[in-house]
Coordinates of C-alpha atoms in Angstrom, one line a residue:
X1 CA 0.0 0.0 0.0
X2 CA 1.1 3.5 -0.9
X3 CA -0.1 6.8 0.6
X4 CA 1.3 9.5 -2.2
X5 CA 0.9 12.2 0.4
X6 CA 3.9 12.2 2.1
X7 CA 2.4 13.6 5.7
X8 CA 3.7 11.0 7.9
X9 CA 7.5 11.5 6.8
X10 CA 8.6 14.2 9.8
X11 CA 8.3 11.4 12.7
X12 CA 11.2 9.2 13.7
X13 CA 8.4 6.6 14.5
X14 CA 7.1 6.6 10.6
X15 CA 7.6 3.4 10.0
X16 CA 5.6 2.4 13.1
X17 CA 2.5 3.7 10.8
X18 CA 3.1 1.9 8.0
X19 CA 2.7 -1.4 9.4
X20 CA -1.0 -1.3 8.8
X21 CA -0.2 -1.6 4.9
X22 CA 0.9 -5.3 5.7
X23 CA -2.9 -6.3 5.9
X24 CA -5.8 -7.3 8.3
X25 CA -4.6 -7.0 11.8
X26 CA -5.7 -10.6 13.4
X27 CA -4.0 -12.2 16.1
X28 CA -1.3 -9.7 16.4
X29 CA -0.4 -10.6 12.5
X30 CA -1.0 -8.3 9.3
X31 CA -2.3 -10.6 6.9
X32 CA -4.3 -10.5 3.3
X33 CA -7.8 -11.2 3.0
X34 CA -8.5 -14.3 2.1
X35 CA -9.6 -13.4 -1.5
X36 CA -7.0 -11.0 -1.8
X37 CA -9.2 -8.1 -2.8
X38 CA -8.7 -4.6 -1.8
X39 CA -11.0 -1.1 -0.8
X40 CA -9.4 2.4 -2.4
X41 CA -9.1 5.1 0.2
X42 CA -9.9 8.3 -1.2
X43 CA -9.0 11.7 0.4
X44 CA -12.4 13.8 0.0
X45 CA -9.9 17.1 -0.6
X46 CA -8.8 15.9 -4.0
X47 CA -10.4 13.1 -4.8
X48 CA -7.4 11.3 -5.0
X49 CA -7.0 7.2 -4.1
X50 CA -3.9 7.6 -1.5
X51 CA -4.1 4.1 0.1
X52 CA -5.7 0.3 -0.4
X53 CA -6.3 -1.8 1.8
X54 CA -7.6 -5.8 2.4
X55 CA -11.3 -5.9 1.6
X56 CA -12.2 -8.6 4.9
X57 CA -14.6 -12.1 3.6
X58 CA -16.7 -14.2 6.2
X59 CA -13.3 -16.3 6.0
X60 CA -11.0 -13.6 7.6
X61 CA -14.2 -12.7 10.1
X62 CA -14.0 -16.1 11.1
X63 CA -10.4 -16.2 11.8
X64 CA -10.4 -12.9 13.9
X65 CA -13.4 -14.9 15.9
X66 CA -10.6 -17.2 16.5
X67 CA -8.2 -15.1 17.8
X68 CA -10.4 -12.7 20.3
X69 CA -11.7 -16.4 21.5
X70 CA -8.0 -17.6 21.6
X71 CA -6.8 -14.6 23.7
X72 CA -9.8 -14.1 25.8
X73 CA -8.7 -16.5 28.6
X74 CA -6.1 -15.0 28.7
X75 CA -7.0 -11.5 28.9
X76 CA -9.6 -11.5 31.4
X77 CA -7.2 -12.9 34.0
X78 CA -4.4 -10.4 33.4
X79 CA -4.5 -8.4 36.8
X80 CA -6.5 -5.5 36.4
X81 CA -3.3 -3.4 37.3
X82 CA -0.9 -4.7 34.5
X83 CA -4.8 -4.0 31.7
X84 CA -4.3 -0.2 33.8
X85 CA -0.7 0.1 32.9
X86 CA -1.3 -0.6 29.0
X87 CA -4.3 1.2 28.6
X88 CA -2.3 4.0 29.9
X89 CA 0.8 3.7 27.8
X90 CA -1.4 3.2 24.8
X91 CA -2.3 7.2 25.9
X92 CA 0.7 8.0 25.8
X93 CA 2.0 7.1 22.5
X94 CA -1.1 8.4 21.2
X95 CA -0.5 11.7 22.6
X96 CA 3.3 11.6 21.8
X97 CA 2.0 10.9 18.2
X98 CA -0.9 13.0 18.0
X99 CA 0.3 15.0 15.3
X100 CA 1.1 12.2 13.0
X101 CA -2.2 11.1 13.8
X102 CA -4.2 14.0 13.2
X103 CA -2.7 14.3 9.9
X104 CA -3.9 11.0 8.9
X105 CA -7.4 11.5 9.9
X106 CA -7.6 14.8 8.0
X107 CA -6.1 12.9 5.2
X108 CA -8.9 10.1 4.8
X109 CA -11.7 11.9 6.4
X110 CA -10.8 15.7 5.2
X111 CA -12.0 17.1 8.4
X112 CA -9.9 20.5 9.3
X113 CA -6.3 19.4 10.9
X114 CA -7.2 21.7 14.0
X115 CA -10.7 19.4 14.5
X116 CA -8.2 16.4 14.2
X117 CA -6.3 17.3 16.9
X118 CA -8.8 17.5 18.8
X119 CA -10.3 14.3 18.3
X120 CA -6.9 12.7 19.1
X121 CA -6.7 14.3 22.7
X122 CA -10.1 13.6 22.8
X123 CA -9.8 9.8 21.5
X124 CA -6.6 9.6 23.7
X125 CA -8.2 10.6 26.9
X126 CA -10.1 7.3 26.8
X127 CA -7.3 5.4 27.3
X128 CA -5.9 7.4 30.5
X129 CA -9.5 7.7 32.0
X130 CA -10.0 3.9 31.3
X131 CA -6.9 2.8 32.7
X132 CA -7.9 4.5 36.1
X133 CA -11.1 2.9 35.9
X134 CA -9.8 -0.4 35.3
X135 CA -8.3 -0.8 39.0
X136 CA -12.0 0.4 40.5
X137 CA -14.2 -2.8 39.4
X138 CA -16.1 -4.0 42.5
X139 CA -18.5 -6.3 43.4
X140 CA -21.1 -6.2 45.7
X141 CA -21.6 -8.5 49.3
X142 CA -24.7 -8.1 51.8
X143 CA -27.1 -10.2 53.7
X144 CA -30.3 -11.5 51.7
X145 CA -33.7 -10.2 53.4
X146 CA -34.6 -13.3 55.1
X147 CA -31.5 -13.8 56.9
X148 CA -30.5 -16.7 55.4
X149 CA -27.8 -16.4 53.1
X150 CA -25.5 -13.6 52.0
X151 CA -25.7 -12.2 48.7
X152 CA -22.4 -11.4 46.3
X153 CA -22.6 -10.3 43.6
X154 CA -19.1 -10.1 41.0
X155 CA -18.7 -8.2 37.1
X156 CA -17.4 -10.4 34.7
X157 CA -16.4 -10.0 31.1
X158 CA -19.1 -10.1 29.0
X159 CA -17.2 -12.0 26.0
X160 CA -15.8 -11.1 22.4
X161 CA -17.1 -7.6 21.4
X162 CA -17.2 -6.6 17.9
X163 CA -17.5 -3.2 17.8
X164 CA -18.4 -1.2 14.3
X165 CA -17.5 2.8 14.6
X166 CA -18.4 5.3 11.4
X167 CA -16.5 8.0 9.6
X168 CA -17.0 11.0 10.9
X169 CA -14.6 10.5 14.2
X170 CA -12.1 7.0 13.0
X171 CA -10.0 7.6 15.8
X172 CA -12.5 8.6 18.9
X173 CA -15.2 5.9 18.1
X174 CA -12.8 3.5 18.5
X175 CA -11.1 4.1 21.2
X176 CA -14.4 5.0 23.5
X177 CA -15.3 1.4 22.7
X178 CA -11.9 -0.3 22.6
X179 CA -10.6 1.3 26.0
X180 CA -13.6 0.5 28.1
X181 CA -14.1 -3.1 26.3
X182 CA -10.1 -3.5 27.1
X183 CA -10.2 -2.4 31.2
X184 CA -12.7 -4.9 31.4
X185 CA -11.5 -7.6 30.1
X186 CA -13.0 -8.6 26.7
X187 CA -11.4 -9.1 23.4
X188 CA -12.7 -7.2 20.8
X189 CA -13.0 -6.9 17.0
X190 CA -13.2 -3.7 15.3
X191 CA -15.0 -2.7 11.9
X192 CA -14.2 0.6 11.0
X193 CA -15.7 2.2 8.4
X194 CA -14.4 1.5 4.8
X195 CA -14.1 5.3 4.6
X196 CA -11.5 6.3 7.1
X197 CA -9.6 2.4 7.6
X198 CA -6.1 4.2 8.1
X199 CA -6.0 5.2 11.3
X200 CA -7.4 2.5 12.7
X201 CA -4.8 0.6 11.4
X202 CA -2.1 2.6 12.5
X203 CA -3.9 2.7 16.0
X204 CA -3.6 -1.2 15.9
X205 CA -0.2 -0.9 15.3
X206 CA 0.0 1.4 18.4
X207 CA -1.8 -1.0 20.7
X208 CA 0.7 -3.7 19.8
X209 CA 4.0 -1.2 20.6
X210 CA 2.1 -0.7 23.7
X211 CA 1.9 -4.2 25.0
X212 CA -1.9 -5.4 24.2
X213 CA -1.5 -9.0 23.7
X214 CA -1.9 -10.4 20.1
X215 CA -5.9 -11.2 19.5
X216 CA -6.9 -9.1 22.1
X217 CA -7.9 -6.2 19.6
X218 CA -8.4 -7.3 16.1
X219 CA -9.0 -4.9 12.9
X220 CA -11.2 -5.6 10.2
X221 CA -11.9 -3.7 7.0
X222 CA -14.9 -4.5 4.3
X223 CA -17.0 -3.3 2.1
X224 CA -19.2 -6.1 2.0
X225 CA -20.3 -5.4 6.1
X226 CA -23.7 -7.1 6.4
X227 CA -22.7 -10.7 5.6
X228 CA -19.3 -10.2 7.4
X229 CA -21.0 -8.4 10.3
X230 CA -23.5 -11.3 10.3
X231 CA -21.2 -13.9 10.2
X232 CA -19.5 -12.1 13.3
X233 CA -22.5 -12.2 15.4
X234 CA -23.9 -16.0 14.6
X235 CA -20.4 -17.4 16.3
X236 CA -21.2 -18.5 19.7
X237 CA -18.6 -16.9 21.6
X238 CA -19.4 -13.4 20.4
X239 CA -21.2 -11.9 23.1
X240 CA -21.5 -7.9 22.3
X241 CA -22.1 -5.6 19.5
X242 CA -21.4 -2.1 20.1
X243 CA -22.4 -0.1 17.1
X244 CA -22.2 3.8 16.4
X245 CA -23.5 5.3 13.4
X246 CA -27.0 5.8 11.6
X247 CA -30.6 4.9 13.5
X248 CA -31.4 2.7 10.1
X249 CA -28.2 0.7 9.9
X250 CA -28.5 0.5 13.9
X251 CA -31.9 -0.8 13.3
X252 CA -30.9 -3.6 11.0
X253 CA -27.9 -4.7 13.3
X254 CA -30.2 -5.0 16.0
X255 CA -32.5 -7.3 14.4
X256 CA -29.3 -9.4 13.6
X257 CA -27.9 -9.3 16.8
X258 CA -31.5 -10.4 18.4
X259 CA -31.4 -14.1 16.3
X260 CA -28.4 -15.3 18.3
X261 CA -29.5 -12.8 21.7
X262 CA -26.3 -10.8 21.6
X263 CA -26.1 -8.1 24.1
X264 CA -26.6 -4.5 22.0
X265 CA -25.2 -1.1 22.5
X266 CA -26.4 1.4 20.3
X267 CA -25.2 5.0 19.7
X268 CA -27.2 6.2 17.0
X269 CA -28.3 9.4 14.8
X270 CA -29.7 12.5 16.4
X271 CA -31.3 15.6 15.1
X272 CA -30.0 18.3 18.5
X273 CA -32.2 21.2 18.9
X274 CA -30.2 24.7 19.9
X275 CA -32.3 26.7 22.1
X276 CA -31.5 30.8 22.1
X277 CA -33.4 32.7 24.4
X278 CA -34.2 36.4 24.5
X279 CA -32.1 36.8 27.9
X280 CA -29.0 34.5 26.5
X281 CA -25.5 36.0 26.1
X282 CA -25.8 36.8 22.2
X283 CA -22.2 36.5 21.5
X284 CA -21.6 33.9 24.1
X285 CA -25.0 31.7 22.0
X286 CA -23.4 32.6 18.7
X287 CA -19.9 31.3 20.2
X288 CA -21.7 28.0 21.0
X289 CA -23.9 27.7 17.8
X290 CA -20.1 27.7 15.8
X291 CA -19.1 25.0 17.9
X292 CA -22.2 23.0 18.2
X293 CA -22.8 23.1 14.6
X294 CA -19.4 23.4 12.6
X295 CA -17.1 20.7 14.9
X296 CA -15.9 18.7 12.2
X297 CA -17.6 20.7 9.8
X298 CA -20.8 19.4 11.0
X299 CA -20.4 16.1 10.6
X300 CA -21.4 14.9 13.6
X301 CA -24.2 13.1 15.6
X302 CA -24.6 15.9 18.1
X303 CA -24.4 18.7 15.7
X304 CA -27.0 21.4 15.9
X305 CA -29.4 20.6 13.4
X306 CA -32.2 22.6 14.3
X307 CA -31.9 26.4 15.8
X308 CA -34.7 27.7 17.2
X309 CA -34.2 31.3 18.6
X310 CA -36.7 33.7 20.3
X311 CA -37.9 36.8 18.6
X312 CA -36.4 39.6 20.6
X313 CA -32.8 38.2 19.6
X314 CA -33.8 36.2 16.6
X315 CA -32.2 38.9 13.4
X316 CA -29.3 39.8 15.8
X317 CA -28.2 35.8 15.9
X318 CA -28.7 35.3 12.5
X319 CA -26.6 38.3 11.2
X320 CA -23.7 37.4 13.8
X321 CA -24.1 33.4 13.0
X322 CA -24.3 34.6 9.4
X323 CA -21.1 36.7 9.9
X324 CA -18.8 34.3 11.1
X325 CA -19.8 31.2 9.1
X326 CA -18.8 33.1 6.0
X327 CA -15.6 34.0 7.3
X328 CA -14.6 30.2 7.7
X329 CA -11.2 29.5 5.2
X330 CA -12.6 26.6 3.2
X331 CA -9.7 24.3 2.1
X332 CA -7.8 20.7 2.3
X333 CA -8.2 19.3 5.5
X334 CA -4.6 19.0 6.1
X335 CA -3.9 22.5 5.5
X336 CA -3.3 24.2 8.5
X337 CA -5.3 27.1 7.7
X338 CA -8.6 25.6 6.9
X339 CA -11.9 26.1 9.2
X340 CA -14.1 24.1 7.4
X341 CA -12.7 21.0 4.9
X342 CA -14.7 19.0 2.7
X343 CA -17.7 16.3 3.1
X344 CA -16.5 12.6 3.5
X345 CA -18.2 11.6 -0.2
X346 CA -20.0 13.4 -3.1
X347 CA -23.1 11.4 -1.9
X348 CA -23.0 13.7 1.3
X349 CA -22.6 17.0 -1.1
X350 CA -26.0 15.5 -2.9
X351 CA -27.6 15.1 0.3
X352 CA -26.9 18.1 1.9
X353 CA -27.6 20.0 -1.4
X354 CA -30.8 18.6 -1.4
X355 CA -32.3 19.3 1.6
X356 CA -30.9 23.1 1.9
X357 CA -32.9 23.5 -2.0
X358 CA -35.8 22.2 -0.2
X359 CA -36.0 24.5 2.7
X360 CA -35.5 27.4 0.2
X361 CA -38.5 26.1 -1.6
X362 CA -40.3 26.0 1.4
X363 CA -39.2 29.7 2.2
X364 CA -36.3 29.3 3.6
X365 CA -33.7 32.2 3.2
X366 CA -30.5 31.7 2.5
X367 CA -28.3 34.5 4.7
X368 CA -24.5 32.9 3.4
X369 CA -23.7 30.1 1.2
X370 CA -26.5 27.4 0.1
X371 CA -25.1 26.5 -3.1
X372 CA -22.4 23.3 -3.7
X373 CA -18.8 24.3 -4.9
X374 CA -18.3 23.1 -8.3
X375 CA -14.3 21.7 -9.1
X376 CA -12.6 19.0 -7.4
X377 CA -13.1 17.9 -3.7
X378 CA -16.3 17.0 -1.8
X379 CA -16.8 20.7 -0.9
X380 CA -19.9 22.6 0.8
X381 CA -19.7 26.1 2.1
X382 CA -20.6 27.2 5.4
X383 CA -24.5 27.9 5.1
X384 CA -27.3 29.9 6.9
X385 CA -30.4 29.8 6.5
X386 CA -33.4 31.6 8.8
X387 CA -37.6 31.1 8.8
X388 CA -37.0 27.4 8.3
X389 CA -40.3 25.9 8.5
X390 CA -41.0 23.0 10.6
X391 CA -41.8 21.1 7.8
X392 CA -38.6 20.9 5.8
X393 CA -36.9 17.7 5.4
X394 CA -33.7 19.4 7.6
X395 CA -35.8 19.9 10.6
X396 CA -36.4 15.9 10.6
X397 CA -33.3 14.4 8.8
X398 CA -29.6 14.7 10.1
X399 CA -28.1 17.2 7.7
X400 CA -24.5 15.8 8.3
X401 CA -23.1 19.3 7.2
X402 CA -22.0 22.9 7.7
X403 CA -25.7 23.9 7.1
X404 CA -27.5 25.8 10.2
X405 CA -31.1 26.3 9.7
X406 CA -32.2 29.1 12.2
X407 CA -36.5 29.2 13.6
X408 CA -38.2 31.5 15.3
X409 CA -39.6 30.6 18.2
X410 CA -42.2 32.5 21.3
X411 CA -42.8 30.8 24.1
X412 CA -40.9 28.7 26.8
X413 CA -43.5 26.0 25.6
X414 CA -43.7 26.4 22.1
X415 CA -40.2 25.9 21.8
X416 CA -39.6 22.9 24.1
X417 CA -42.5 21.2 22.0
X418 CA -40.9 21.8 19.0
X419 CA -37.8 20.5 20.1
X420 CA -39.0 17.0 21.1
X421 CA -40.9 16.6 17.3
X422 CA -38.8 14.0 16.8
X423 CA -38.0 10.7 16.3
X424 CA -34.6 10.9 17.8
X425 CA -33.0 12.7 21.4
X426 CA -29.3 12.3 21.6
X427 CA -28.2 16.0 22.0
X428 CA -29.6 19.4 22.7
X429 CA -28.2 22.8 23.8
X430 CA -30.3 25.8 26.1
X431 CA -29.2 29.5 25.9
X432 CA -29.8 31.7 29.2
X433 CA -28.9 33.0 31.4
X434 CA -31.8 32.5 33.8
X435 CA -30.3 29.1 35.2
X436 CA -33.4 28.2 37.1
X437 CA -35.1 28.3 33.4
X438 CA -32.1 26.6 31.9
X439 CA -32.9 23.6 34.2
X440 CA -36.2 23.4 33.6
X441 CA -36.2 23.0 30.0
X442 CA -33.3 20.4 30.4
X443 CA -35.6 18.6 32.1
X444 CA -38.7 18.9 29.6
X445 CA -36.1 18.2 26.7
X446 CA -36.2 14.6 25.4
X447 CA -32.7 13.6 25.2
X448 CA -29.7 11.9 26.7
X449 CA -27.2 14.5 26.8
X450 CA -27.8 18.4 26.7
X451 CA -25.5 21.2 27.2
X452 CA -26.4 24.1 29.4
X453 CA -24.6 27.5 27.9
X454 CA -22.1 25.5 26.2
X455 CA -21.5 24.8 22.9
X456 CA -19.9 21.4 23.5
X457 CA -20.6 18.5 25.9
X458 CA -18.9 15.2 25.1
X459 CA -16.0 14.0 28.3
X460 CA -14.9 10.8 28.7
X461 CA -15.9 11.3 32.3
X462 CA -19.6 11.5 31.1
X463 CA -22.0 9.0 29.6
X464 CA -22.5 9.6 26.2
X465 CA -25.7 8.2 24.9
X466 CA -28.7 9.1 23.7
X467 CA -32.8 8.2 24.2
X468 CA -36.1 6.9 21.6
X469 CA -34.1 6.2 18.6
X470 CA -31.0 7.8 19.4
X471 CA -30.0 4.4 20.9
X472 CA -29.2 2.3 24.0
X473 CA -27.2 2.2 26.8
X474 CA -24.1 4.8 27.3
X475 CA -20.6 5.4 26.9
X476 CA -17.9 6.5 29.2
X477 CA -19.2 8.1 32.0
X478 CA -17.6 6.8 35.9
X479 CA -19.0 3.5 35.4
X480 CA -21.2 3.7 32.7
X481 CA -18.9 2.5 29.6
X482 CA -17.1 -0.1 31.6
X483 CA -20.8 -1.6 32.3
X484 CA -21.8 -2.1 29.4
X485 CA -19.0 -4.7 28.7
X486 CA -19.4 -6.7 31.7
X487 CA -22.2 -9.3 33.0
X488 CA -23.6 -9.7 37.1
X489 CA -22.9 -13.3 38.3
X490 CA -24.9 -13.8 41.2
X491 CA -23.7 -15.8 44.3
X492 CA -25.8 -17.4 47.4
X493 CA -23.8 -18.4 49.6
X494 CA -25.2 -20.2 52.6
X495 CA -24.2 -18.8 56.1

């Protein structure tokens, strides 16, 4: 495999990284797939193929099956100090290499090289904070009602995980599943997406400098993913899926996952609601609106997707919002100057084109951008539109792009209605400053996670996670992410 950018040449640990172009990463070995067939990598700035790599069959699932169930014995009875100590060295090469990391997201993905950074210290941090939870799994002891026996109860390792993380973050989605899985005690197999495969091929390649044991964490790319993905969860021994990415895939996993009764975690799509109020900070809302909707160029589950701003402030935001979205440097994502890069795929040009020529049909105004960039690269601009009615496709369907639609809103209760017409609750954001009314729409708002004056909310200290058909269950969090990889045995023990 070649990459014919040459970002990765100003590290003394380069050839670390190309490791990943010796194959499928099972067992601790890079190997072929077993039909020898490939998947281009394309880098949405150009349009260039910079990379190949093995294009997994139900043969090579099967073998990585093998290995998680060969090293899982194993695993699960290392000391839960010595899973600590790697988990945290695997932080710290990550963060020593962050730079050379971050330069190979922005490569595959195109996201902005400063919004790769980020995701790196952000994707590193589950290592550290998983490596200190790793040492704090405890059971629970106490006397059974009647008297007569006392109840224990232990956390065991659930099984083989595979774990299937999307495009938009290849480094982060990983490693908030990985790290958890890891600290408590599973095996896992990873499908990234066939988009963005590189990094989490040089991130294998990191585990194994950082001591993870060979079959512990195997890496899997395909383009073919139902059968594979199927032929994953109808072994035995696999125990968990843990799945991020869109409510319909999630739906159909699910079903698959339900004919051999594998334990589900599902992070799915979301469709956030940004709530300005009249007595909000202006610029402080408009700081958190560029944030909330343009990390990674908004391509991103949590993303702002709907804006709905009261009256009295509504033409100030939009002029302000307006203001700086234009000003954003469009460009290559691994040019250190660029604000906003391009989409992941044409496909995501079409889409977001589409529903932004909808709204304006609607009656929708356009106050920047709104049209797609002709020439090469997946480009959209920065885009703002106001009086977006409640019935344009946007304000139900994830826009997955630097598109903010902005609504007027009235009431306390107008707006908190309109925020929960929808199928999904994963995110939402409240602008006030009247905290005791801050709180009370958090708690009227139908979603897992909402951020209160701020712009941004995910922390691996948190549990990320979302409710109705945002998914199940959490990640990260104090105990959260660690749970959902482990089983209660219960013990009565006669006294």
């Amino acid at each position: 495999m070649n990459i014919s950018h040459q970002v990765l040449e100003d590290e003394q640990d380069t050839a670390d990284f190309h490791r990943f172009s010796h194959g499928l990463y099972i067992g601790g070995q890079w190997r072929q797939s077993a039909d020898s067939r490939e998947i281009q990598v394309v880098d949405p700035s150009t349009e260039a193929v910079i990379a190949a790599v093995p294009d997994a069959t139900i043969e090579d699932a099967a073998a990585a099956v093998e290995a998680a169930a060969n090293a899982a014995d194993g695993w699960r009875t290392t000391a839960p100090r010595r899973r600590s100590e790697i988990l945290r060295r695997c932080f710290e090469l990550m963060t020593q290499r962050s730079e050379t990391l971050a330069t190979l997201i922005s490569l595959e993905n195109g996201k902005a090289l400063r919004d790769a950074r980020g995701e790196i210290a952000y994707a590193a941090e589950f290592f550290r904070w998983n490596a200190e939870e790793a040492v704090r799994i405890t059971g629970e002891f106490g006397m059974a009602p009647s008297g007569t026996n006392r109840i224990v109860v232990d956390y065991e390792p659930i099984g083989i995980c595979i774990l299937v993380t999307p495009w938009n973050f290849p480094a982060a989605m990983a490693t908030r599943k990985i790290a958890p899985a890891l600290a408590a005690g599973c095996t896992v197999i990873l499908k990234p997406a066939s988009e963005t495969p590189l990094t989490a091929y040089a991130l294998a390649a990191l585990y194994q400098e950082a001591g993870v044991p060979p079959g512990v964490v195997n890496v899997l790319t395909t383009s073919n993913p139902g059968p594979v993905t199927a032929a994953l969860l109808a072994d035995p021994r696999v125990r968990k899926l843990s799945f991020t990415g869109s409510t319909g895939v999630g739906r159909v996993l699910l079903a698959e996952a339900a004919k051999h009764v594998v334990s589900c975690s599902m992070e799915l799509g979301g469709n956030a609601p940004f709530l300005v109020f009249d007595d909000a900070d202006l610029e402080a809302a408009v700081d958190g609106a560029m944030v909330a909707k343009m990390r990674n160029a908004g391509e991103a589950c949590t993303a702002a997707n709907r804006i709905y701003v009261q009256s009295g402030v509504y033409d100030a935001f939009g002029e302000c919002l307006a203001r700086r979205m234009s000003a954003l440097k469009i460009g290559a994502g691994t040019d250190a100057a660029t604000e906003c890069g391009p989409m992941i795929t044409r496909k995501a040009v079409d889409k977001i084109d589409r529903l932004v020529n909808d709204a304006v049909a609607r009656g929708a105004r356009v106050l920047c951008g709104g049209k797609a960039g002709s020439g090469t690269g997946y480009y959209y601009p920065p885009t703002v539109l106001c009086d977006v009615p409640a019935e344009a496709e946007m304000a139900h369907e994830e826009i997955f792009g630097p598109v903010a639609p902005i609504s007027r809103f009235e009431t306390e209760a107008d707006v908190i209605a309109r925020a929960n017409d929808t199928e999904y609750g994963l995110a939402a954001y409240i602008y006030t400053r009247d905290l005791a009314r801050g709180m009370r729409v958090a708690s009227k708002i139908e979603a897992g996670m909402i951020a209160l004056n701020r712009g941004l909310m995910s922390d691996p200290a948190a549990p990320f996670g979302g409710v109705k058909q945002s998914g199940l269950g959490r990640e990260g969090g104090q105990h959260h992410g660690i749970a959902e990889f482990m089983e209660a045995k219960y013990l009565a023990i006669s006294i």
